[in-house]
Structure formats: C-alpha cells, structure tokens
Amino acid sequence: MHRLRPGAEVTDVWISVDPGEHVGVALWYGEVGAWASEMSPPEFVDWLWDEPGADLVVYESFRLRGGAMALAQTGSTFPAVEVIGVIRHLCRRREVRLASVEPSQRSSALTRVKACGFPLPRGSAHARDAVAVGVAHRRWTVADMKRLTPLTTW
C-alpha cells in the first residue's frame, strides 16, 4: 500500500471521473497519476466495463439546485447523472469502492493544482477536471503535490 501522510492509506489503482456530456477520466497508481483522457459517455462506459483492476472510483457529484442554473438545465437529459448511474451500477456489480466529491471541492483542487505547477493533461478541460477530482478526493495540499510526480506528462 502506498502512503501519502502517516496513517493515510492510498488505494493502489483508482480512477477519478468528471462525468457529463464529455467524460474526463484519470487513472492513478497510488500517488502517481498515470493517464488522463476525455471520452464520450459510451466510450467511457465501455472502458470502465473493460477496466478490471481499479480498487476505487471517485466521481464529481451532481445536484440540481434552484435558480438560474436550474433554469439553464431545462430540457436537459442530464448526461452527468446518467454517467454517474452507470458508474454506481458497475462498481456495485464488481464490488469496487465508490466515493464522490462536490463540484466546489473539485474547483478548489484545480486551483491548488495550477498554483503548484503540477502537470495537467493538455487540450482537455474534462481530463484536467478528472485529475482535480482525484486531488480533491485525496485532499492533497500544494506541498503534497510538489513532491508527487505523474508517471507521464498526461
């Protein structure tokens, strides 16, 4: 088992996901970010179905709140909710642990990631958000991230 801080166990292989019409996904080996990409929902579902080795899947949660944001969603098919439903179902069937982070946690984590110069995937905001979902879940600080090294440059 990898360790980030004393007493904090880190899952060996885990996935972080930014669900939606474009799905961002990052694959991690303990503290090492190995791969991140953007996929369509069907591509992601096929990939997750075929991905046998993850111990944990972390996703950004979705809640419809009132006001202008709710009005902007009028007529939406809620692709984020659909993707989250598939994640929950596949993980339940495979007995894979699940966790979620709030959008505000992801946003704060992305700010920390950018502040410390931690390498982010190029060209896809959704892949970057998937990395931030992982950082938010682990509650990594700027100091933590400065000592972590991605396996690749994403």
Tab-separated table of N, CA and C in Angstrom:
chain	number	residue	atom	x	y	z
A	1	MET	N	0.838	-1.181	0.000
A	1	MET	CA	0.000	0.000	0.000
A	1	MET	C	0.886	1.249	0.000
A	2	HIS	N	0.526	2.216	-0.828
A	2	HIS	CA	1.238	3.484	-0.848
A	2	HIS	C	0.714	4.364	0.289
A	3	ARG	N	1.533	5.278	0.738
A	3	ARG	CA	1.096	6.207	1.785
A	3	ARG	C	1.445	7.631	1.373
A	4	LEU	N	0.527	8.527	1.633
A	4	LEU	CA	0.757	9.938	1.372
A	4	LEU	C	1.150	10.645	2.661
A	5	ARG	N	0.382	10.453	3.683
A	5	ARG	CA	0.665	11.014	5.011
A	5	ARG	C	0.630	9.867	6.002
A	6	PRO	N	1.300	10.013	7.136
A	6	PRO	CA	1.233	8.935	8.134
A	6	PRO	C	-0.222	8.611	8.461
A	7	GLY	N	-0.561	7.335	8.370
A	7	GLY	CA	-1.908	6.886	8.708
A	7	GLY	C	-2.911	6.989	7.587
A	8	ALA	N	-2.539	7.585	6.453
A	8	ALA	CA	-3.479	7.729	5.340
A	8	ALA	C	-3.139	6.714	4.268
A	9	GLU	N	-3.948	5.661	4.149
A	9	GLU	CA	-3.704	4.652	3.134
A	9	GLU	C	-4.223	5.130	1.789
A	10	VAL	N	-3.506	4.776	0.762
A	10	VAL	CA	-3.877	5.153	-0.586
A	10	VAL	C	-4.131	3.873	-1.379
A	11	THR	N	-5.239	3.822	-2.080
A	11	THR	CA	-5.561	2.671	-2.900
A	11	THR	C	-4.517	2.533	-3.998
A	12	ASP	N	-4.165	1.306	-4.338
A	12	ASP	CA	-3.133	1.083	-5.352
A	12	ASP	C	-3.546	1.543	-6.742
A	13	VAL	N	-4.705	1.131	-7.209
A	13	VAL	CA	-5.178	1.520	-8.541
A	13	VAL	C	-6.567	2.122	-8.385
A	14	TRP	N	-6.723	3.349	-8.864
A	14	TRP	CA	-8.010	4.014	-8.728
A	14	TRP	C	-8.240	4.948	-9.898
A	15	ILE	N	-9.490	5.328	-10.071
A	15	ILE	CA	-9.921	6.141	-11.203
A	15	ILE	C	-10.675	7.352	-10.669
A	16	SER	N	-10.415	8.520	-11.250
A	16	SER	CA	-11.219	9.700	-10.925
A	16	SER	C	-11.920	10.170	-12.195
A	17	VAL	N	-13.179	10.618	-12.030
A	17	VAL	CA	-14.043	10.878	-13.176
A	17	VAL	C	-14.746	12.221	-13.045
A	18	ASP	N	-14.743	12.963	-14.159
A	18	ASP	CA	-15.558	14.164	-14.314
A	18	ASP	C	-16.693	13.771	-15.263
A	19	PRO	N	-17.883	13.411	-14.720
A	19	PRO	CA	-18.960	12.904	-15.575
A	19	PRO	C	-19.675	14.033	-16.313
A	20	GLY	N	-20.248	13.683	-17.461
A	20	GLY	CA	-21.021	14.662	-18.205
A	20	GLY	C	-21.138	14.274	-19.660
A	21	GLU	N	-21.512	15.246	-20.483
A	21	GLU	CA	-21.635	15.022	-21.917
A	21	GLU	C	-20.283	14.653	-22.528
A	22	HIS	N	-19.218	15.173	-21.920
A	22	HIS	CA	-17.838	14.789	-22.217
A	22	HIS	C	-17.277	14.283	-20.896
A	23	VAL	N	-16.798	13.063	-20.850
A	23	VAL	CA	-16.352	12.454	-19.603
A	23	VAL	C	-14.833	12.567	-19.511
A	24	GLY	N	-14.373	13.195	-18.429
A	24	GLY	CA	-12.945	13.219	-18.142
A	24	GLY	C	-12.627	12.069	-17.213
A	25	VAL	N	-11.526	11.385	-17.468
A	25	VAL	CA	-11.156	10.245	-16.638
A	25	VAL	C	-9.645	10.250	-16.421
A	26	ALA	N	-9.236	9.953	-15.191
A	26	ALA	CA	-7.817	9.843	-14.854
A	26	ALA	C	-7.587	8.520	-14.140
A	27	LEU	N	-6.504	7.864	-14.483
A	27	LEU	CA	-6.115	6.598	-13.870
A	27	LEU	C	-4.900	6.849	-12.995
A	28	TRP	N	-4.939	6.349	-11.785
A	28	TRP	CA	-3.890	6.588	-10.793
A	28	TRP	C	-3.338	5.260	-10.278
A	29	TYR	N	-2.044	5.241	-10.015
A	29	TYR	CA	-1.392	4.138	-9.309
A	29	TYR	C	-0.905	4.710	-7.991
A	30	GLY	N	-1.679	4.526	-6.933
A	30	GLY	CA	-1.341	5.132	-5.650
A	30	GLY	C	-1.315	6.635	-5.783
A	31	GLU	N	-0.159	7.221	-5.572
A	31	GLU	CA	0.001	8.674	-5.648
A	31	GLU	C	0.407	9.150	-7.032
A	32	VAL	N	0.566	8.236	-7.963
A	32	VAL	CA	1.098	8.576	-9.277
A	32	VAL	C	-0.022	8.656	-10.300
A	33	GLY	N	-0.167	9.822	-10.899
A	33	GLY	CA	-1.112	9.986	-11.992
A	33	GLY	C	-0.531	9.364	-13.239
A	34	ALA	N	-1.203	8.349	-13.778
A	34	ALA	CA	-0.642	7.590	-14.890
A	34	ALA	C	-1.177	8.028	-16.245
A	35	TRP	N	-2.463	8.406	-16.290
A	35	TRP	CA	-3.102	8.627	-17.578
A	35	TRP	C	-4.376	9.421	-17.367
A	36	ALA	N	-4.673	10.316	-18.305
A	36	ALA	CA	-5.933	11.066	-18.258
A	36	ALA	C	-6.401	11.318	-19.681
A	37	SER	N	-7.714	11.319	-19.857
A	37	SER	CA	-8.263	11.497	-21.196
A	37	SER	C	-9.695	12.004	-21.109
A	38	GLU	N	-10.222	12.377	-22.265
A	38	GLU	CA	-11.628	12.739	-22.398
A	38	GLU	C	-12.287	11.743	-23.337
A	39	MET	N	-13.490	11.293	-22.988
A	39	MET	CA	-14.216	10.315	-23.791
A	39	MET	C	-15.674	10.723	-23.892
A	40	SER	N	-16.343	10.140	-24.872
A	40	SER	CA	-17.799	10.271	-24.917
A	40	SER	C	-18.364	9.333	-23.846
A	41	PRO	N	-19.597	9.560	-23.395
A	41	PRO	CA	-20.166	8.636	-22.409
A	41	PRO	C	-20.143	7.166	-22.848
A	42	PRO	N	-20.521	6.823	-24.095
A	42	PRO	CA	-20.445	5.407	-24.471
A	42	PRO	C	-19.015	4.853	-24.445
A	43	GLU	N	-18.037	5.656	-24.886
A	43	GLU	CA	-16.638	5.202	-24.829
A	43	GLU	C	-16.214	4.960	-23.385
A	44	PHE	N	-16.609	5.874	-22.498
A	44	PHE	CA	-16.249	5.726	-21.090
A	44	PHE	C	-16.876	4.469	-20.484
A	45	VAL	N	-18.147	4.236	-20.767
A	45	VAL	CA	-18.824	3.060	-20.214
A	45	VAL	C	-18.125	1.784	-20.691
A	46	ASP	N	-17.778	1.730	-21.977
A	46	ASP	CA	-17.059	0.557	-22.493
A	46	ASP	C	-15.705	0.414	-21.814
A	47	TRP	N	-14.998	1.535	-21.642
A	47	TRP	CA	-13.682	1.492	-20.993
A	47	TRP	C	-13.817	1.019	-19.549
A	48	LEU	N	-14.783	1.564	-18.822
A	48	LEU	CA	-14.966	1.178	-17.422
A	48	LEU	C	-15.374	-0.297	-17.319
A	49	TRP	N	-16.190	-0.751	-18.248
A	49	TRP	CA	-16.601	-2.150	-18.262
A	49	TRP	C	-15.389	-3.066	-18.434
A	50	ASP	N	-14.465	-2.659	-19.302
A	50	ASP	CA	-13.269	-3.467	-19.597
A	50	ASP	C	-12.148	-3.280	-18.590
A	51	GLU	N	-12.210	-2.230	-17.766
A	51	GLU	CA	-11.136	-1.914	-16.806
A	51	GLU	C	-11.323	-2.780	-15.562
A	52	PRO	N	-10.563	-3.861	-15.442
A	52	PRO	CA	-10.802	-4.787	-14.329
A	52	PRO	C	-10.037	-4.469	-13.048
A	53	GLY	N	-9.055	-3.588	-13.086
A	53	GLY	CA	-8.130	-3.524	-11.966
A	53	GLY	C	-8.323	-2.434	-10.935
A	54	ALA	N	-9.310	-1.587	-11.061
A	54	ALA	CA	-9.443	-0.471	-10.121
A	54	ALA	C	-10.043	-0.922	-8.794
A	55	ASP	N	-9.478	-0.392	-7.712
A	55	ASP	CA	-9.980	-0.659	-6.367
A	55	ASP	C	-10.994	0.396	-5.923
A	56	LEU	N	-10.983	1.542	-6.603
A	56	LEU	CA	-11.797	2.687	-6.192
A	56	LEU	C	-12.119	3.523	-7.417
A	57	VAL	N	-13.341	4.030	-7.482
A	57	VAL	CA	-13.727	5.012	-8.490
A	57	VAL	C	-14.276	6.221	-7.751
A	58	VAL	N	-13.722	7.388	-8.073
A	58	VAL	CA	-14.147	8.662	-7.472
A	58	VAL	C	-14.753	9.512	-8.581
A	59	TYR	N	-15.933	10.073	-8.335
A	59	TYR	CA	-16.574	10.901	-9.344
A	59	TYR	C	-17.033	12.219	-8.731
A	60	GLU	N	-17.180	13.224	-9.594
A	60	GLU	CA	-17.740	14.503	-9.153
A	60	GLU	C	-19.252	14.362	-9.093
A	61	SER	N	-19.833	14.694	-7.953
A	61	SER	CA	-21.279	14.540	-7.776
A	61	SER	C	-22.046	15.595	-8.571
A	62	PHE	N	-23.336	15.387	-8.692
A	62	PHE	CA	-24.217	16.321	-9.385
A	62	PHE	C	-25.475	16.509	-8.569
A	63	ARG	N	-25.826	17.746	-8.343
A	63	ARG	CA	-27.085	18.075	-7.676
A	63	ARG	C	-27.699	19.272	-8.402
A	64	LEU	N	-28.935	19.141	-8.770
A	64	LEU	CA	-29.631	20.256	-9.399
A	64	LEU	C	-30.091	21.200	-8.299
A	65	ARG	N	-29.630	22.406	-8.370
A	65	ARG	CA	-30.010	23.404	-7.379
A	65	ARG	C	-30.907	24.443	-8.063
A	66	GLY	N	-31.660	25.174	-7.288
A	66	GLY	CA	-32.591	26.155	-7.835
A	66	GLY	C	-31.906	27.338	-8.479
A	67	GLY	N	-32.696	28.223	-9.000
A	67	GLY	CA	-32.186	29.461	-9.564
A	67	GLY	C	-31.848	29.358	-11.043
A	68	ALA	N	-30.979	30.257	-11.474
A	68	ALA	CA	-30.633	30.359	-12.890
A	68	ALA	C	-30.010	29.079	-13.429
A	69	MET	N	-29.204	28.395	-12.628
A	69	MET	CA	-28.587	27.151	-13.091
A	69	MET	C	-29.645	26.090	-13.378
A	70	ALA	N	-30.656	26.014	-12.539
A	70	ALA	CA	-31.721	25.037	-12.768
A	70	ALA	C	-32.486	25.378	-14.046
A	71	LEU	N	-32.758	26.656	-14.254
A	71	LEU	CA	-33.458	27.070	-15.471
A	71	LEU	C	-32.630	26.763	-16.713
A	72	ALA	N	-31.317	26.907	-16.615
A	72	ALA	CA	-30.444	26.617	-17.747
A	72	ALA	C	-30.472	25.134	-18.105
A	73	GLN	N	-30.864	24.290	-17.177
A	73	GLN	CA	-30.915	22.843	-17.406
A	73	GLN	C	-32.265	22.387	-17.975
A	74	THR	N	-33.175	23.302	-18.201
A	74	THR	CA	-34.494	22.936	-18.727
A	74	THR	C	-34.324	22.160	-20.026
A	75	GLY	N	-34.945	20.990	-20.087
A	75	GLY	CA	-34.867	20.153	-21.275
A	75	GLY	C	-33.647	19.248	-21.320
A	76	SER	N	-32.769	19.360	-20.353
A	76	SER	CA	-31.559	18.534	-20.340
A	76	SER	C	-31.889	17.070	-20.078
A	77	THR	N	-31.104	16.197	-20.653
A	77	THR	CA	-31.210	14.769	-20.352
A	77	THR	C	-30.279	14.397	-19.206
A	78	PHE	N	-29.582	15.363	-18.659
A	78	PHE	CA	-28.682	15.180	-17.516
A	78	PHE	C	-27.651	14.079	-17.756
A	79	PRO	N	-26.765	14.283	-18.738
A	79	PRO	CA	-25.763	13.265	-19.035
A	79	PRO	C	-24.849	12.948	-17.852
A	80	ALA	N	-24.567	13.923	-16.994
A	80	ALA	CA	-23.722	13.647	-15.819
A	80	ALA	C	-24.388	12.631	-14.907
A	81	VAL	N	-25.702	12.790	-14.728
A	81	VAL	CA	-26.446	11.868	-13.874
A	81	VAL	C	-26.467	10.469	-14.493
A	82	GLU	N	-26.626	10.402	-15.803
A	82	GLU	CA	-26.611	9.102	-16.473
A	82	GLU	C	-25.265	8.400	-16.287
A	83	VAL	N	-24.169	9.139	-16.468
A	83	VAL	CA	-22.836	8.555	-16.307
A	83	VAL	C	-22.628	8.111	-14.863
A	84	ILE	N	-23.049	8.932	-13.920
A	84	ILE	CA	-22.910	8.561	-12.505
A	84	ILE	C	-23.699	7.278	-12.213
A	85	GLY	N	-24.876	7.148	-12.782
A	85	GLY	CA	-25.667	5.932	-12.583
A	85	GLY	C	-24.945	4.696	-13.089
A	86	VAL	N	-24.309	4.802	-14.247
A	86	VAL	CA	-23.555	3.667	-14.788
A	86	VAL	C	-22.355	3.352	-13.892
A	87	ILE	N	-21.652	4.386	-13.451
A	87	ILE	CA	-20.506	4.180	-12.550
A	87	ILE	C	-20.955	3.429	-11.305
A	88	ARG	N	-22.016	3.910	-10.694
A	88	ARG	CA	-22.507	3.279	-9.457
A	88	ARG	C	-22.919	1.827	-9.693
A	89	HIS	N	-23.600	1.577	-10.804
A	89	HIS	CA	-24.045	0.217	-11.105
A	89	HIS	C	-22.860	-0.728	-11.334
A	90	LEU	N	-21.927	-0.325	-12.199
A	90	LEU	CA	-20.792	-1.204	-12.500
A	90	LEU	C	-19.934	-1.452	-11.260
A	91	CYS	N	-19.746	-0.422	-10.467
A	91	CYS	CA	-18.938	-0.594	-9.251
A	91	CYS	C	-19.642	-1.498	-8.245
A	92	ARG	N	-20.941	-1.370	-8.129
A	92	ARG	CA	-21.688	-2.255	-7.229
A	92	ARG	C	-21.571	-3.696	-7.690
A	93	ARG	N	-21.729	-3.920	-8.982
A	93	ARG	CA	-21.653	-5.289	-9.511
A	93	ARG	C	-20.273	-5.903	-9.322
A	94	ARG	N	-19.232	-5.069	-9.393
A	94	ARG	CA	-17.863	-5.574	-9.269
A	94	ARG	C	-17.297	-5.443	-7.856
A	95	GLU	N	-18.107	-4.920	-6.969
A	95	GLU	CA	-17.675	-4.693	-5.586
A	95	GLU	C	-16.448	-3.786	-5.515
A	96	VAL	N	-16.496	-2.733	-6.320
A	96	VAL	CA	-15.451	-1.701	-6.332
A	96	VAL	C	-15.930	-0.549	-5.461
A	97	ARG	N	-15.055	-0.049	-4.602
A	97	ARG	CA	-15.426	1.068	-3.725
A	97	ARG	C	-15.711	2.320	-4.542
A	98	LEU	N	-16.642	3.121	-4.032
A	98	LEU	CA	-17.061	4.374	-4.662
A	98	LEU	C	-16.860	5.538	-3.709
A	99	ALA	N	-16.548	6.682	-4.277
A	99	ALA	CA	-16.502	7.918	-3.497
A	99	ALA	C	-16.883	9.055	-4.435
A	100	SER	N	-17.351	10.145	-3.868
A	100	SER	CA	-17.676	11.314	-4.681
A	100	SER	C	-17.132	12.566	-4.011
A	101	VAL	N	-16.931	13.588	-4.833
A	101	VAL	CA	-16.540	14.902	-4.325
A	101	VAL	C	-17.530	15.921	-4.879
A	102	GLU	N	-17.704	16.994	-4.160
A	102	GLU	CA	-18.591	18.068	-4.587
A	102	GLU	C	-17.898	18.921	-5.656
A	103	PRO	N	-18.653	19.551	-6.537
A	103	PRO	CA	-18.047	20.429	-7.541
A	103	PRO	C	-17.164	21.522	-6.936
A	104	SER	N	-17.551	22.046	-5.791
A	104	SER	CA	-16.724	23.089	-5.157
A	104	SER	C	-15.375	22.539	-4.703
A	105	GLN	N	-15.348	21.260	-4.278
A	105	GLN	CA	-14.083	20.637	-3.896
A	105	GLN	C	-13.190	20.450	-5.116
A	106	ARG	N	-13.784	20.032	-6.224
A	106	ARG	CA	-13.024	19.874	-7.463
A	106	ARG	C	-12.452	21.203	-7.920
A	107	SER	N	-13.257	22.248	-7.858
A	107	SER	CA	-12.825	23.573	-8.280
A	107	SER	C	-11.661	24.070	-7.430
A	108	SER	N	-11.766	23.911	-6.126
A	108	SER	CA	-10.695	24.311	-5.211
A	108	SER	C	-9.427	23.506	-5.473
A	109	ALA	N	-9.583	22.211	-5.724
A	109	ALA	CA	-8.423	21.357	-6.013
A	109	ALA	C	-7.741	21.786	-7.309
A	110	LEU	N	-8.514	22.158	-8.324
A	110	LEU	CA	-7.933	22.602	-9.581
A	110	LEU	C	-7.118	23.872	-9.380
A	111	THR	N	-7.590	24.762	-8.527
A	111	THR	CA	-6.831	25.971	-8.203
A	111	THR	C	-5.502	25.607	-7.544
A	112	ARG	N	-5.520	24.646	-6.607
A	112	ARG	CA	-4.278	24.206	-5.952
A	112	ARG	C	-3.321	23.558	-6.941
A	113	VAL	N	-3.871	22.744	-7.834
A	113	VAL	CA	-3.048	22.060	-8.834
A	113	VAL	C	-2.334	23.088	-9.708
A	114	LYS	N	-3.063	24.076	-10.166
A	114	LYS	CA	-2.469	25.110	-11.019
A	114	LYS	C	-1.446	25.940	-10.252
A	115	ALA	N	-1.721	26.214	-8.975
A	115	ALA	CA	-0.823	27.051	-8.163
A	115	ALA	C	0.542	26.406	-7.958
A	116	CYS	N	0.585	25.091	-7.872
A	116	CYS	CA	1.856	24.428	-7.577
A	116	CYS	C	2.580	23.964	-8.834
A	117	GLY	N	1.960	24.137	-9.987
A	117	GLY	CA	2.609	23.727	-11.219
A	117	GLY	C	2.559	22.232	-11.475
A	118	PHE	N	1.671	21.514	-10.783
A	118	PHE	CA	1.511	20.073	-11.009
A	118	PHE	C	1.082	19.877	-12.460
A	119	PRO	N	1.743	19.004	-13.204
A	119	PRO	CA	1.394	18.841	-14.622
A	119	PRO	C	-0.057	18.402	-14.801
A	120	LEU	N	-0.706	19.025	-15.764
A	120	LEU	CA	-2.096	18.687	-16.092
A	120	LEU	C	-2.170	18.201	-17.533
A	121	PRO	N	-3.176	17.392	-17.844
A	121	PRO	CA	-3.353	16.965	-19.234
A	121	PRO	C	-3.555	18.187	-20.134
A	122	ARG	N	-3.002	18.120	-21.325
A	122	ARG	CA	-3.150	19.229	-22.268
A	122	ARG	C	-4.347	18.986	-23.175
A	123	GLY	N	-5.036	20.065	-23.510
A	123	GLY	CA	-6.052	20.003	-24.540
A	123	GLY	C	-7.448	19.589	-24.119
A	124	SER	N	-7.644	19.166	-22.898
A	124	SER	CA	-8.984	18.742	-22.489
A	124	SER	C	-9.294	19.242	-21.085
A	125	ALA	N	-10.244	20.160	-21.000
A	125	ALA	CA	-10.659	20.654	-19.684
A	125	ALA	C	-11.281	19.531	-18.857
A	126	HIS	N	-11.921	18.578	-19.507
A	126	HIS	CA	-12.564	17.486	-18.770
A	126	HIS	C	-11.531	16.530	-18.183
A	127	ALA	N	-10.460	16.252	-18.913
A	127	ALA	CA	-9.376	15.419	-18.363
A	127	ALA	C	-8.719	16.143	-17.189
A	128	ARG	N	-8.520	17.450	-17.315
A	128	ARG	CA	-7.957	18.235	-16.198
A	128	ARG	C	-8.884	18.172	-14.985
A	129	ASP	N	-10.185	18.279	-15.225
A	129	ASP	CA	-11.137	18.204	-14.118
A	129	ASP	C	-11.114	16.828	-13.459
A	130	ALA	N	-10.904	15.775	-14.244
A	130	ALA	CA	-10.802	14.428	-13.663
A	130	ALA	C	-9.595	14.329	-12.733
A	131	VAL	N	-8.485	14.956	-13.128
A	131	VAL	CA	-7.306	14.993	-12.242
A	131	VAL	C	-7.654	15.750	-10.966
A	132	ALA	N	-8.344	16.879	-11.111
A	132	ALA	CA	-8.731	17.673	-9.942
A	132	ALA	C	-9.685	16.908	-9.028
A	133	VAL	N	-10.565	16.080	-9.588
A	133	VAL	CA	-11.449	15.237	-8.775
A	133	VAL	C	-10.592	14.308	-7.907
A	134	GLY	N	-9.557	13.730	-8.495
A	134	GLY	CA	-8.659	12.864	-7.735
A	134	GLY	C	-7.918	13.603	-6.643
A	135	VAL	N	-7.415	14.786	-6.962
A	135	VAL	CA	-6.707	15.608	-5.977
A	135	VAL	C	-7.651	15.991	-4.840
A	136	ALA	N	-8.891	16.352	-5.183
A	136	ALA	CA	-9.875	16.709	-4.152
A	136	ALA	C	-10.168	15.525	-3.247
A	137	HIS	N	-10.309	14.346	-3.845
A	137	HIS	CA	-10.606	13.165	-3.036
A	137	HIS	C	-9.481	12.863	-2.053
A	138	ARG	N	-8.258	12.977	-2.495
A	138	ARG	CA	-7.107	12.684	-1.626
A	138	ARG	C	-6.789	13.832	-0.673
A	139	ARG	N	-7.425	14.968	-0.907
A	139	ARG	CA	-7.191	16.161	-0.070
A	139	ARG	C	-5.725	16.569	-0.077
A	140	TRP	N	-5.093	16.428	-1.254
A	140	TRP	CA	-3.698	16.806	-1.377
A	140	TRP	C	-3.551	18.314	-1.309
A	141	THR	N	-2.556	18.749	-0.581
A	141	THR	CA	-2.227	20.161	-0.476
A	141	THR	C	-1.216	20.511	-1.563
A	142	VAL	N	-0.909	21.801	-1.690
A	142	VAL	CA	0.114	22.232	-2.635
A	142	VAL	C	1.448	21.566	-2.294
A	143	ALA	N	1.792	21.492	-1.016
A	143	ALA	CA	3.053	20.851	-0.604
A	143	ALA	C	3.060	19.374	-0.993
A	144	ASP	N	1.948	18.687	-0.812
A	144	ASP	CA	1.859	17.279	-1.218
A	144	ASP	C	2.118	17.137	-2.713
A	145	MET	N	1.471	17.980	-3.500
A	145	MET	CA	1.565	17.855	-4.948
A	145	MET	C	2.949	18.186	-5.467
A	146	LYS	N	3.666	19.074	-4.788
A	146	LYS	CA	5.019	19.409	-5.230
A	146	LYS	C	5.953	18.212	-5.134
A	147	ARG	N	5.660	17.286	-4.244
A	147	ARG	CA	6.541	16.114	-4.136
A	147	ARG	C	6.046	14.926	-4.938
A	148	LEU	N	4.814	15.007	-5.471
A	148	LEU	CA	4.279	13.936	-6.310
A	148	LEU	C	4.716	14.150	-7.754
A	149	THR	N	4.903	13.068	-8.459
A	149	THR	CA	5.306	13.159	-9.862
A	149	THR	C	4.397	12.270	-10.687
A	150	PRO	N	3.784	12.835	-11.729
A	150	PRO	CA	2.995	11.975	-12.604
A	150	PRO	C	3.903	10.983	-13.314
A	151	LEU	N	3.388	9.819	-13.606
A	151	LEU	CA	4.135	8.809	-14.335
A	151	LEU	C	4.469	9.311	-15.738
A	152	THR	N	3.540	10.057	-16.308
A	152	THR	CA	3.738	10.651	-17.628
A	152	THR	C	3.390	12.132	-17.517
A	153	THR	N	3.488	12.841	-18.614
A	153	THR	CA	3.027	14.226	-18.629
A	153	THR	C	1.581	14.278	-19.114
A	154	TRP	N	0.853	13.201	-18.816
A	154	TRP	CA	-0.546	13.039	-19.171
A	154	TRP	C	-0.643	13.010	-20.675
